[in-house]
Coordinates of C-alpha atoms and ligand atoms in Angstrom, one line a residue:
X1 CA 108.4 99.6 129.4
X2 CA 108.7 103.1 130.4
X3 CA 110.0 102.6 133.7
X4 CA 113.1 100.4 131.7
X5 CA 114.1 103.1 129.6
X6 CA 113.8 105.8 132.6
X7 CA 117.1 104.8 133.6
X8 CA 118.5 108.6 132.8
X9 CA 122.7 108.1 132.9
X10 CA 125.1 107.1 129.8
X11 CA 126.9 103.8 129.5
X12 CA 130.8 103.8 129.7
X13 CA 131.0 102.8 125.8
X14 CA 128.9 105.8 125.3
X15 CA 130.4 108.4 127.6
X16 CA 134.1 107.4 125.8
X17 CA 132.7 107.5 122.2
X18 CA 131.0 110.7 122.8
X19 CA 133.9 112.6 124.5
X20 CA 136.0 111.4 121.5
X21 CA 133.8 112.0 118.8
X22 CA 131.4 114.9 119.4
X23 CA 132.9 118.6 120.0
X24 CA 130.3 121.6 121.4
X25 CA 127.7 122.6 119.6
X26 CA 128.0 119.9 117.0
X27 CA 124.1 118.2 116.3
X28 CA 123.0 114.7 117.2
X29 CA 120.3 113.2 115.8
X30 CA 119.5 110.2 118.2
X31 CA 117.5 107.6 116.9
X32 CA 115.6 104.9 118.9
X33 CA 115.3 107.2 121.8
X34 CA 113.0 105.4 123.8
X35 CA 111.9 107.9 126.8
X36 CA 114.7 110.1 125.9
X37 CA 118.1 108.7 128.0
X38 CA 120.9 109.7 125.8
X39 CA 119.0 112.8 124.4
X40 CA 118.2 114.1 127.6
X41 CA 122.4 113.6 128.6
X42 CA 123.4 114.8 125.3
X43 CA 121.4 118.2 125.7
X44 CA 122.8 118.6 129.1
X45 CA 126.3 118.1 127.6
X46 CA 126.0 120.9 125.2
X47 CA 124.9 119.3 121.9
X48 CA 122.4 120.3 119.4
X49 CA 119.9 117.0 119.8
X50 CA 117.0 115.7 118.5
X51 CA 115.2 112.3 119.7
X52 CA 113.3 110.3 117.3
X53 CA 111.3 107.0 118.1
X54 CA 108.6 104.7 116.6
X55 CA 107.1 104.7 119.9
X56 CA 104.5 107.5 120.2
X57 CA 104.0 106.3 124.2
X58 CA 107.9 107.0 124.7
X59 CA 108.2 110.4 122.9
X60 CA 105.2 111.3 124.4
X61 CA 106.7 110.7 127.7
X62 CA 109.9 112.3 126.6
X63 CA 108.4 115.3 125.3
X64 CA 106.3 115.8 127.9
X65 CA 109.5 115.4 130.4
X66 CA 111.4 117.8 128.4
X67 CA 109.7 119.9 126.8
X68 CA 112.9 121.8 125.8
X69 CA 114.4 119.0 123.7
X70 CA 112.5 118.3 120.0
X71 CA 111.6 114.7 119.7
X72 CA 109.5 113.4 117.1
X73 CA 107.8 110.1 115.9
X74 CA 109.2 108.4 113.4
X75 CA 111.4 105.3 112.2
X76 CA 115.3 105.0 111.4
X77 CA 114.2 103.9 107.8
X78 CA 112.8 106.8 106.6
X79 CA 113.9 109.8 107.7
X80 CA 112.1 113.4 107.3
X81 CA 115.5 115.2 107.6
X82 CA 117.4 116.8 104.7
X83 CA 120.5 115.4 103.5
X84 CA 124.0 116.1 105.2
X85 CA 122.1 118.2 108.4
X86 CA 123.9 116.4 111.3
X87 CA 127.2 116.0 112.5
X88 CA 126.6 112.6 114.1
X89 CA 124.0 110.0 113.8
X90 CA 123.5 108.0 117.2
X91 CA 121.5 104.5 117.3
X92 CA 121.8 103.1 121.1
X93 CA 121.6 100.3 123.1
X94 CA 121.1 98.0 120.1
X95 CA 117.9 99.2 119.3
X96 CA 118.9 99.1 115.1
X97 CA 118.4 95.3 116.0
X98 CA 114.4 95.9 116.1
X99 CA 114.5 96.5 112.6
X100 CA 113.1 93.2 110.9
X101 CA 113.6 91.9 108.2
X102 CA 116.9 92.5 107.8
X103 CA 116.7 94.4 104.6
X104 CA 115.5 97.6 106.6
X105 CA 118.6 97.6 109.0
X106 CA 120.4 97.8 106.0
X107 CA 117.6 101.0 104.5
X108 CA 118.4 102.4 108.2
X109 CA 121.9 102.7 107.4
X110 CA 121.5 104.6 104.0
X111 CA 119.3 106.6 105.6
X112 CA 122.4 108.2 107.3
X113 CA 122.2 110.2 104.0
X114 CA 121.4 112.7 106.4
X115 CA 125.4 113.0 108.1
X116 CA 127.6 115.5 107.0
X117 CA 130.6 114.4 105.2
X118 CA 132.9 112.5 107.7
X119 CA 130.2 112.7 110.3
X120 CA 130.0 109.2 112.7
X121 CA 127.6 107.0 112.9
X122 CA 127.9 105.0 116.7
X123 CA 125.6 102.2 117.4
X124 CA 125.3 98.9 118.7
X125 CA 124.0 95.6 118.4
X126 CA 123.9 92.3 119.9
X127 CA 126.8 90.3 118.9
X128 CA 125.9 86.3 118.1
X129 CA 129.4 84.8 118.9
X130 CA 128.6 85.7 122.1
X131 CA 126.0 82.9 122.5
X132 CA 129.1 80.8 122.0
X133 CA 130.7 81.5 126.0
X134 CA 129.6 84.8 127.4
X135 CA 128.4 84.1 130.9
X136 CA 125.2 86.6 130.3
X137 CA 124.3 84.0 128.1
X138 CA 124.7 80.7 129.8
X139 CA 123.0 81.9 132.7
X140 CA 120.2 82.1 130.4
X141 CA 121.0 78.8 129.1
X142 CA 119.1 80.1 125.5
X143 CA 119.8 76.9 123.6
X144 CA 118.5 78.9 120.4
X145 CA 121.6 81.5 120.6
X146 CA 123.6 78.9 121.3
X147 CA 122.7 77.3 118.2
X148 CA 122.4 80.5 116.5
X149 CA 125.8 81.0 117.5
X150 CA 127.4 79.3 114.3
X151 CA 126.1 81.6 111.7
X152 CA 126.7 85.3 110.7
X153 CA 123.3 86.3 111.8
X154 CA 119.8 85.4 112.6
X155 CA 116.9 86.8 114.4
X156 CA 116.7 84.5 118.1
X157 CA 114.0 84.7 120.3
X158 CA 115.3 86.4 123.5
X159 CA 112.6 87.1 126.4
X160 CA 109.1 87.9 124.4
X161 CA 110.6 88.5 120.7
X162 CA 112.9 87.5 118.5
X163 CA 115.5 90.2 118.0
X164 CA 118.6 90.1 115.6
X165 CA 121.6 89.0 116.7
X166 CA 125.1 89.3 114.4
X167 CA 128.8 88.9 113.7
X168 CA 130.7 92.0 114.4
X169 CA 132.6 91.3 111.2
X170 CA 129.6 90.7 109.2
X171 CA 128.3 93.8 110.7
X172 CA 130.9 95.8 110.2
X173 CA 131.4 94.9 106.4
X174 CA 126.9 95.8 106.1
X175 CA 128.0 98.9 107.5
X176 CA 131.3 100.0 105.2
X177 CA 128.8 98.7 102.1
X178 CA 126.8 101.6 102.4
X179 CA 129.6 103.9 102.8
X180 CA 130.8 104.2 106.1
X181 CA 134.5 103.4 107.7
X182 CA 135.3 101.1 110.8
X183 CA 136.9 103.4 113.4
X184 CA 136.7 101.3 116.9
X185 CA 135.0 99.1 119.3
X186 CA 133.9 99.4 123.5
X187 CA 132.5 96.2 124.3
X188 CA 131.2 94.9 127.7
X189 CA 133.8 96.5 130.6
X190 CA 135.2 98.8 128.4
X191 CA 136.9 96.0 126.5
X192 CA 138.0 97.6 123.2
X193 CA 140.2 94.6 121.8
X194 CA 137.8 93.3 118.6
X195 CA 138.6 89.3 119.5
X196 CA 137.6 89.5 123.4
X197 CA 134.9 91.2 122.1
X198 CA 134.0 88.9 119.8
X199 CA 133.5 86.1 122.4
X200 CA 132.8 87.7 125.7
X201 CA 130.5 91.0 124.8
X202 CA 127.4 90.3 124.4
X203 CA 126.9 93.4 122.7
X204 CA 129.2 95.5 121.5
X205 CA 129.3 99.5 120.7
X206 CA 130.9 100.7 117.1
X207 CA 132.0 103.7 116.1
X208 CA 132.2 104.3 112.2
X209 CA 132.9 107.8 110.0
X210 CA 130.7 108.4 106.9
X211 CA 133.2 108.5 103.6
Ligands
SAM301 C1 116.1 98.8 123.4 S1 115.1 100.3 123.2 C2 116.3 101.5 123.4 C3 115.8 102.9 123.7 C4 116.8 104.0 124.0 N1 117.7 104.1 122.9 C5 117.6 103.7 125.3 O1 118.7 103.4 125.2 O2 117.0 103.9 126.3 C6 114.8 100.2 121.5 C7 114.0 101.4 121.0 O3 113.9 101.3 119.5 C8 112.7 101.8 119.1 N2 112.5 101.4 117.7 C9 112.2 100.2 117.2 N3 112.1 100.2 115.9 C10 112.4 101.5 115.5 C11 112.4 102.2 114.2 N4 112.2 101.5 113.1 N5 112.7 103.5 114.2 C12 113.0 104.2 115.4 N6 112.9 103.6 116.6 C13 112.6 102.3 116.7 C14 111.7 101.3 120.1 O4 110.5 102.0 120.1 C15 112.5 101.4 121.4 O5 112.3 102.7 122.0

C-alpha cells in the first residue's frame, strides 16, 4: 500500500485545477493524503498545507519523509480545525469514496465548515455511468458495475472492497445541498465536457466554491 501511494507527481486534472484555483500563500488542507503525494507537491508549489489521513502507517511515513510539512491523523468527518481557517479544502484521487455509509460522505462535506467564504472544495470520485462503456471497465469485465451502472449510486465491489461509486449529477446536487456551487469538471484526458465525462471517465475531478 505504501509503495502505491509513493507515486510523488500531480495528475493533469490536479495541476489545471490548482493553477486556476489556488494563488501563493493561500492554505490547503489536503485530506486523504495517503503517504503525502499532493501535500508534498503542494508545499513545493508555495502553499500553506497540511496532510490529514485515517491511516496512522501513511502519515507516519509521510511525516517521517517530510518532516517539514504538518500531517496529522484523523478523518474527513470530523475535523479538529476551527471554522473558516483554509482557503481550499482538497479531497484526491477519490478517496471521499471510502467513506461508508453514505451518510458520512455527506458529514465529510459539512465538515468543510472549516473553508473560508468562497473558498473551493476539489475532489473526486468514481463515476458509475462509467460502468455503462468506459474501456477501463470492460477490460475488467466487472459485471457488478455494469449492473450498478443503472442507478444513481451504490457501493460495488472493485478489487478487495466495495467502494462507492456515483452519478456526477447526483453528486454534484449532494454537494450544492450542503452549500457549495458547481464550478467545472477534468475528467480522464483532460476531458472537461460534463456528457463525455459522464460516459467515458471513469472518475472524474470537480471543482466547487463554498457559498
Ligand atoms: C485512494 S487513497 C488516496 C491517497 C492520496 N490522496 C493519494 O492520492 O495518494 C485513499 C486514502 O483515503 C484515506 N481515508 C479513508 N477514509 C478516510 C477518512 N474517513 N478520513 C481521512 N482519510 C481517509 C485512506 O487511508 C487512504 O490514504
Amino acid at each position: 500500500m505504501i509503495d502505491q501511494y509513493s507515486l510523488y507527481r500531480l495528475l493533469p486534472a490536479e495541476r489545471i485545477f490548482f493553477a486556476k484555483y489556488y494563488k501563493p500563500g493561500d492554505s490547503v488542507l489536503d485530506h486523504a493524503c495517503g503517504a503525502g503525494r499532493t501535500t508534498l507537491r503542494l508545499h513545493e508549489i508555495g502553499f500553506r498545507v497540511k496532510g490529514i489521513d485515517t491511516s496512522e502507517n501513511l502519515i507516519h511515513v509521510a511525516q517521517r519523509r517530510f518532516p517539514y510539512i504538518p500531517f496529522e491523523v484523523g478523518s474527513y468527518c470530523e475535523i479538529e480545525e476551527p471554522d473558516q481557517s483554509y482557503d481550499h479544502v482538497l479531497i484526491s484521487f477519490n478517496s471521499l469514496d471510502c467513506a461508508w455509509p453514505e451518510h458520512r460522505r455527506v458529514d465529510a462535506l459539512r465538515e468543510c465548515r472549516v473553508l473560508k467564504p468562497a473558498g473551493t472544495l476539489i475532489f473526486s470520485w468514481h463515476n458509475i455511468k462509467a460502468f455503462h462503456i468506459s474501456p477501463v471497465y470492460l477490460q475488467r469485465e466487472n459485471l457488478a458495475g455494469t449492473a450498478a451502472a443503472f442507478r444513481d449510486q451504490a457501493y460495488v465491489r472493485c478489487d478487495s472492497c466495495a467502494t462507492y461509486f456515483a452519478a456526477p449529477d447526483y453528486v454534484i446536487d449532494q454537494t450544492e445541498k450542503v452549500g457549495f456551487r458547481y464550478l467545472e469538471q477534468i475528467g480522464v484526458r483532460k476531458i472537461t465536457n460534463p456528457m463525455l465525462n459522464r460516459y467515458v471517465s471513469p472518475y472524474v475531478y470537480y471543482a466547487f466554491r463554498k457559498v
